[in-house]
Coordinates of C-alpha atoms in Angstrom, one line a residue:
M11 CA 115.0 159.9 119.7
A12 CA 115.5 157.5 122.6
G13 CA 113.5 158.2 125.8
V14 CA 111.0 160.3 123.9
A15 CA 107.4 159.0 123.3
P16 CA 105.9 159.1 119.9
A17 CA 103.8 162.1 118.9
S18 CA 100.0 162.2 119.6
T19 CA 97.4 163.7 117.4
A20 CA 94.4 162.9 119.7
P21 CA 93.4 165.4 122.4
L22 CA 93.3 164.4 126.0
P23 CA 89.6 164.1 126.2
A24 CA 89.6 161.5 123.5
A25 CA 92.3 159.5 125.1
L26 CA 90.5 159.7 128.5
A27 CA 87.3 158.4 126.8
S28 CA 88.9 155.0 126.5
N29 CA 89.4 155.0 130.3
P30 CA 85.9 154.8 131.9
A31 CA 87.3 155.6 135.4
A32 CA 89.1 158.8 134.2
A33 CA 86.2 159.8 131.9
A34 CA 83.7 159.6 134.8
R35 CA 85.5 162.4 136.5
S36 CA 84.7 165.9 135.1
P37 CA 87.5 168.1 134.1
P38 CA 88.7 170.7 136.8
S39 CA 87.5 174.3 136.7
F40 CA 90.1 177.1 137.0
L41 CA 88.1 179.7 139.1
P42 CA 90.8 182.0 140.5
L43 CA 91.7 181.3 144.1
R44 CA 91.2 184.9 145.3
A45 CA 87.9 185.1 143.6
R46 CA 86.5 181.9 144.8
G47 CA 84.0 182.5 147.4
L48 CA 83.6 180.4 150.5
R49 CA 80.5 178.3 150.3
S50 CA 78.5 177.3 153.4
P51 CA 75.6 175.0 153.5
V52 CA 72.2 176.6 154.1
V53 CA 70.5 174.7 157.0
L54 CA 66.8 175.4 158.0
A55 CA 66.0 174.4 161.4
T56 CA 63.6 175.3 164.2
G57 CA 64.2 175.3 167.9
G58 CA 67.1 176.3 170.1
S59 CA 69.1 172.9 169.9
R60 CA 68.7 172.6 166.1
T61 CA 69.7 176.2 165.5
F62 CA 72.7 175.9 167.6
R63 CA 73.7 172.6 165.8
A64 CA 73.3 174.1 162.5
E65 CA 75.3 177.2 163.4
A66 CA 78.1 174.9 164.7
I67 CA 78.1 172.8 161.5
R68 CA 78.2 175.8 159.3
T69 CA 81.0 177.4 161.3
Q70 CA 83.0 174.1 161.1
V71 CA 82.5 173.6 157.3
T72 CA 83.3 177.3 156.7
Q73 CA 86.5 177.1 158.7
Q74 CA 87.6 173.9 156.9
E75 CA 87.0 175.3 153.4
K76 CA 88.8 178.4 154.3
A77 CA 91.8 176.3 155.6
E78 CA 91.8 174.3 152.3
Q79 CA 91.7 177.6 150.2
E80 CA 94.6 179.1 152.1
T81 CA 96.5 175.8 151.5
E82 CA 95.9 176.0 147.8
V83 CA 97.0 179.6 147.6
S84 CA 100.0 178.9 149.6
A85 CA 101.1 176.0 147.3
V86 CA 100.8 178.0 144.1
E87 CA 102.7 181.0 145.6
E88 CA 105.4 178.7 146.9
S89 CA 105.9 177.0 143.5
F90 CA 106.1 180.3 141.7
P91 CA 109.6 181.4 141.1
V92 CA 109.2 185.1 141.4
R93 CA 109.1 186.0 145.2
E94 CA 108.8 189.4 146.7
E95 CA 111.3 190.5 149.4
A96 CA 109.8 190.8 152.8
S97 CA 112.0 193.8 153.8
P98 CA 112.6 196.9 151.7
P99 CA 115.9 196.8 149.6
P100 CA 118.7 199.1 150.8
E101 CA 119.1 202.6 149.2
G102 CA 121.2 202.6 146.1
S103 CA 120.6 198.9 145.2
A104 CA 119.1 197.8 141.9
A105 CA 116.1 196.5 143.7
A106 CA 115.3 199.9 145.2
D107 CA 114.5 201.2 141.7
D108 CA 112.0 198.3 141.2
P109 CA 108.6 199.7 140.2
L110 CA 106.9 197.5 142.7
S111 CA 108.7 199.5 145.4
P112 CA 108.0 203.1 143.9
T113 CA 109.5 206.2 145.1
D114 CA 107.5 209.1 146.5
D115 CA 107.6 211.0 143.3
D116 CA 105.9 208.4 141.1
G117 CA 104.4 206.1 143.7
W118 CA 100.9 207.4 143.1
A119 CA 101.2 206.7 139.3
V120 CA 102.6 203.1 139.8
R121 CA 99.8 202.2 142.3
L122 CA 97.1 203.5 139.8
E123 CA 98.6 201.6 137.0
Q124 CA 98.9 198.4 138.9
S125 CA 95.4 198.8 140.4
F126 CA 93.9 199.2 136.9
N127 CA 95.9 196.2 135.6
I128 CA 94.8 194.0 138.4
F129 CA 91.2 194.9 138.0
L130 CA 91.4 194.3 134.2
T131 CA 93.1 191.0 134.7
D132 CA 90.6 189.7 137.3
S133 CA 87.6 190.7 135.0
I134 CA 89.1 188.9 132.2
I135 CA 89.6 185.7 134.5
V136 CA 85.9 185.9 135.6
I137 CA 84.9 185.8 131.9
L138 CA 87.2 182.9 131.0
D139 CA 86.1 181.0 134.1
A140 CA 82.3 181.4 133.0
L141 CA 83.0 180.3 129.3
Y142 CA 85.6 177.5 129.9
R143 CA 84.9 176.0 133.3
D144 CA 85.1 172.4 132.1
R145 CA 86.9 172.8 128.8
D146 CA 90.7 173.0 129.6
Y147 CA 92.2 172.8 126.1
A148 CA 89.8 175.2 124.5
R149 CA 90.7 177.7 127.3
F150 CA 94.4 177.1 126.7
F151 CA 94.1 177.7 123.0
V152 CA 92.4 181.1 123.8
L153 CA 95.0 182.0 126.3
E154 CA 97.9 181.2 124.0
T155 CA 96.4 182.9 121.1
I156 CA 96.1 186.1 123.2
A157 CA 99.5 185.5 124.8
R158 CA 101.4 186.3 121.6
V159 CA 99.7 189.7 121.2
P160 CA 101.7 191.9 123.8
Y161 CA 105.1 191.0 122.4
F162 CA 104.3 191.8 118.9
A163 CA 102.6 195.1 120.1
F164 CA 105.9 196.0 122.0
I165 CA 107.9 195.3 118.9
S166 CA 105.7 197.5 116.9
V167 CA 106.0 200.5 119.1
L168 CA 109.7 200.0 119.5
H169 CA 110.1 199.9 115.6
L170 CA 108.0 203.1 115.4
Y171 CA 110.2 204.8 118.0
E172 CA 113.3 203.7 116.2
T173 CA 111.9 205.1 113.0
F174 CA 111.4 208.5 114.7
G175 CA 114.9 208.3 116.0
W176 CA 113.9 208.4 119.6
W177 CA 115.1 205.0 121.0
R178 CA 117.3 202.1 119.7
R179 CA 116.9 199.1 121.8
A180 CA 117.9 196.0 119.9
D181 CA 117.9 193.8 123.1
Y182 CA 114.3 194.6 123.8
I183 CA 113.1 193.8 120.3
K184 CA 115.2 190.5 120.2
V185 CA 113.9 189.4 123.7
H186 CA 110.3 190.3 122.8
F187 CA 110.6 188.3 119.5
A188 CA 111.9 185.3 121.3
E189 CA 109.0 185.6 123.7
S190 CA 106.5 185.6 120.9
M191 CA 108.0 182.6 119.3
N192 CA 107.7 180.7 122.5
E193 CA 104.0 181.6 122.8
F194 CA 103.5 180.6 119.1
H195 CA 104.8 177.1 119.8
H196 CA 102.5 176.8 122.9
L197 CA 99.7 177.7 120.5
L198 CA 100.7 174.9 118.1
I199 CA 100.7 172.4 121.0
M200 CA 97.1 173.5 122.0
E201 CA 95.9 173.2 118.4
E202 CA 97.5 169.6 118.1
L203 CA 95.6 168.7 121.4
G204 CA 92.2 169.8 119.8
G205 CA 91.9 173.2 121.6
N206 CA 90.7 175.0 118.3
S207 CA 88.2 172.3 117.2
V208 CA 85.1 174.5 117.8
W209 CA 84.7 177.5 115.5
V210 CA 83.3 179.7 118.3
D211 CA 86.6 179.3 120.3
R212 CA 88.6 180.2 117.3
F213 CA 86.4 183.3 116.7
L214 CA 86.5 184.4 120.3
A215 CA 90.4 184.0 120.5
R216 CA 91.1 185.9 117.3
F217 CA 88.4 188.5 117.9
S218 CA 89.9 189.2 121.4
A219 CA 93.5 189.3 120.1
F220 CA 92.6 191.9 117.6
F221 CA 91.4 194.4 120.0
Y222 CA 93.9 193.3 122.6
Y223 CA 96.8 194.4 120.1
F224 CA 95.6 197.9 119.8
M225 CA 94.9 198.2 123.6
T226 CA 98.5 197.0 124.3
V227 CA 100.0 199.6 121.7
A228 CA 98.1 202.4 123.4
M229 CA 99.1 201.2 126.9
Y230 CA 102.8 200.8 125.8
M231 CA 103.0 204.3 124.2
L232 CA 101.5 205.8 127.3
S233 CA 103.6 203.9 129.9
P234 CA 105.7 200.9 129.1
R235 CA 106.0 200.2 132.8
M236 CA 102.3 199.9 132.9
A237 CA 102.1 197.6 129.8
Y238 CA 104.9 195.3 131.2
H239 CA 103.1 195.0 134.6
F240 CA 99.9 194.1 132.8
S241 CA 101.7 191.3 130.9
E242 CA 103.3 190.2 134.2
C243 CA 99.8 189.8 135.7
V244 CA 98.6 187.8 132.6
E245 CA 101.7 185.6 132.7
R246 CA 101.3 185.0 136.4
H247 CA 97.8 183.9 135.9
A248 CA 98.9 181.6 133.1
Y249 CA 101.5 180.0 135.5
S250 CA 99.0 179.4 138.1
T251 CA 96.5 178.0 135.7
Y252 CA 98.9 175.4 134.2
D253 CA 100.2 174.6 137.7
K254 CA 96.7 173.8 139.0
F255 CA 96.0 171.7 135.9
L256 CA 99.1 169.7 136.5
K257 CA 98.2 169.0 140.2
L258 CA 94.6 167.9 139.3
N259 CA 95.4 165.7 136.1
G260 CA 99.1 164.7 136.7
E261 CA 98.5 160.9 136.8
E262 CA 96.4 161.0 133.6
L263 CA 98.8 163.2 131.8
K264 CA 101.8 160.9 132.5
K265 CA 100.1 158.1 130.7
L266 CA 99.7 160.1 127.4
P267 CA 102.2 160.7 124.6
A268 CA 103.7 164.2 123.9
P269 CA 102.4 166.1 120.9
E270 CA 104.8 166.3 117.9
A271 CA 104.9 170.1 118.1
A272 CA 106.3 169.9 121.7
I273 CA 109.0 167.3 120.6
N274 CA 110.0 169.4 117.6
Y275 CA 110.2 172.7 119.7
Y276 CA 111.9 171.5 122.9
M277 CA 114.1 168.6 121.5
N278 CA 114.7 169.1 117.8
E279 CA 114.9 172.7 117.0
D280 CA 117.7 175.3 117.6
L281 CA 117.2 176.5 121.1
Y282 CA 118.8 179.9 120.6
L283 CA 115.4 181.7 120.8
F284 CA 114.3 179.5 123.7
D285 CA 117.3 180.8 125.8
E286 CA 116.8 184.3 124.6
F287 CA 113.5 185.0 126.4
Q288 CA 114.8 183.6 129.8
T289 CA 116.5 186.7 130.8
S290 CA 117.2 185.6 134.4
R291 CA 119.1 182.4 133.3
V292 CA 122.4 181.7 131.6
P293 CA 122.0 180.4 128.1
C294 CA 121.8 176.5 127.9
S295 CA 121.1 176.3 131.6
R296 CA 117.6 174.8 131.0
R297 CA 116.9 171.9 128.7
P298 CA 113.5 170.4 129.2
K299 CA 112.5 166.8 128.8
V300 CA 109.5 165.6 126.8
D301 CA 108.8 162.1 127.7
N302 CA 105.0 162.4 128.0
L303 CA 102.2 165.0 128.0
Y304 CA 102.9 165.7 131.6
D305 CA 106.4 166.9 130.9
V306 CA 105.0 169.1 128.1
F307 CA 102.7 171.0 130.5
V308 CA 105.5 171.3 133.0
N309 CA 107.6 173.0 130.3
I310 CA 104.8 175.3 129.3
R311 CA 104.1 176.2 133.0
D312 CA 107.9 176.9 133.5
D313 CA 107.9 179.0 130.3
E314 CA 105.2 181.1 131.7
A315 CA 107.2 181.6 134.9
E316 CA 110.1 182.8 132.7
H317 CA 108.0 185.2 130.9
C318 CA 106.7 186.7 134.1
K319 CA 110.2 187.2 135.5
T320 CA 111.2 188.9 132.2
M321 CA 108.3 191.2 132.2
K322 CA 109.0 192.0 135.9
A323 CA 112.6 193.0 134.9
C324 CA 111.3 195.2 132.0
Q325 CA 109.4 197.4 134.5
T326 CA 112.7 199.0 135.5
H327 CA 113.8 201.4 132.8
G328 CA 116.8 200.1 130.8
N329 CA 117.1 197.0 132.9
L330 CA 116.6 194.4 130.1
R331 CA 119.6 192.7 128.5
S332 CA 119.7 189.8 126.0
P333 CA 121.0 186.7 127.8
H334 CA 123.5 186.2 124.9
S335 CA 125.0 189.7 125.3
V336 CA 128.6 189.7 126.4
P337 CA 130.6 192.7 127.9
R338 CA 132.6 193.3 124.8
S339 CA 129.5 193.5 122.4
M340 CA 127.7 195.7 125.0
E341 CA 130.6 198.1 125.0
T342 CA 130.7 198.1 121.2
D343 CA 126.9 198.7 121.1
A344 CA 127.3 201.6 123.6
E345 CA 129.8 203.3 121.3
C346 CA 127.3 203.0 118.3
L347 CA 124.2 204.3 120.1
V348 CA 122.7 207.4 118.7
P349 CA 121.5 210.2 121.0
E350 CA 118.0 209.4 122.2
N351 CA 115.3 210.9 124.5
D352 CA 115.5 209.0 127.8
C353 CA 111.7 208.6 128.3
E354 CA 109.6 205.6 129.2
G355 CA 106.6 206.7 127.2
I356 CA 104.4 209.6 126.3
M357 CA 103.3 210.1 129.9
D358 CA 106.8 210.0 131.2
C359 CA 108.1 212.4 128.5
V360 CA 105.4 214.9 129.4
K361 CA 106.2 214.6 133.1
K362 CA 109.9 215.1 132.6
S363 CA 109.4 218.0 130.1
L364 CA 107.2 219.8 132.7
A365 CA 109.8 219.3 135.6
S366 CA 112.5 220.6 133.4
E367 CA 110.5 223.8 132.7
D368 CA 110.1 224.2 136.5

């Protein structure tokens, strides 16, 4: 295909080894910005003038590092497509029902769920930073192996509920399947780049994914809103990680060819499922280019942003619709729907049953 670089089977570290200038620079770490402490130099001095000078230098360096950190945080937030509204939405609007702006009745539950999710996400990030500080592709392989798990867990629970005759949500199952396929192709790309070359990384990724599946199933059965918010936190971190990687290694990545798995997925395959998981876009409105490895990581980063927006939309009960749904088919589906319990999970069903008794 014209304009598309040939596929690469060698990972980025191997390609950089041929470039002494690039190889001399160590790969960047991905310590989360909000968790990164401000480091100030330790100066031992005696005497009034030396002590004053040491304090002045320490204050100046601390303020400079703080300003640089705030600049990095602002850059990442500005590039992220999901932006919170500064003012509360008007009453009766769709945004007023957003779980991030909870009502008085369930506000305490939402705050508790989100606090737990944020704590859990930050804990996982700290562990990944300690294990994969200077091993980018191995870290990405672990992330993408785990990233497929929630969507398969959602589908499993939805199939179970459909078997019980509780809910029938075809759009949810179809969108989550499309999200799982997208993460699967991200995983294929990381494997081609050599992220799974060490058996310890493969064991850690698959061992974590096994337990993550059952945790997500339990969380989704308890409160789908909570499970979707946790996935939003994970996808938001994934976007930030890829975005920082691109900013630190952009020039080197532009010199490397795109992996064959990326070319096949973004350029050669049927993109129906690619459009399906991007629920905030009109189908066929996004068609990525794959000229080099930089374009590949830009596409992966943007995919994670679309996942995050979809997970955010799912937190509002019944808000998710397939991008390929049309009004006529939606009306037909509504006529064929079976009666169902309008609950968002076990916790929500118990709360509504107790309220009805009162």
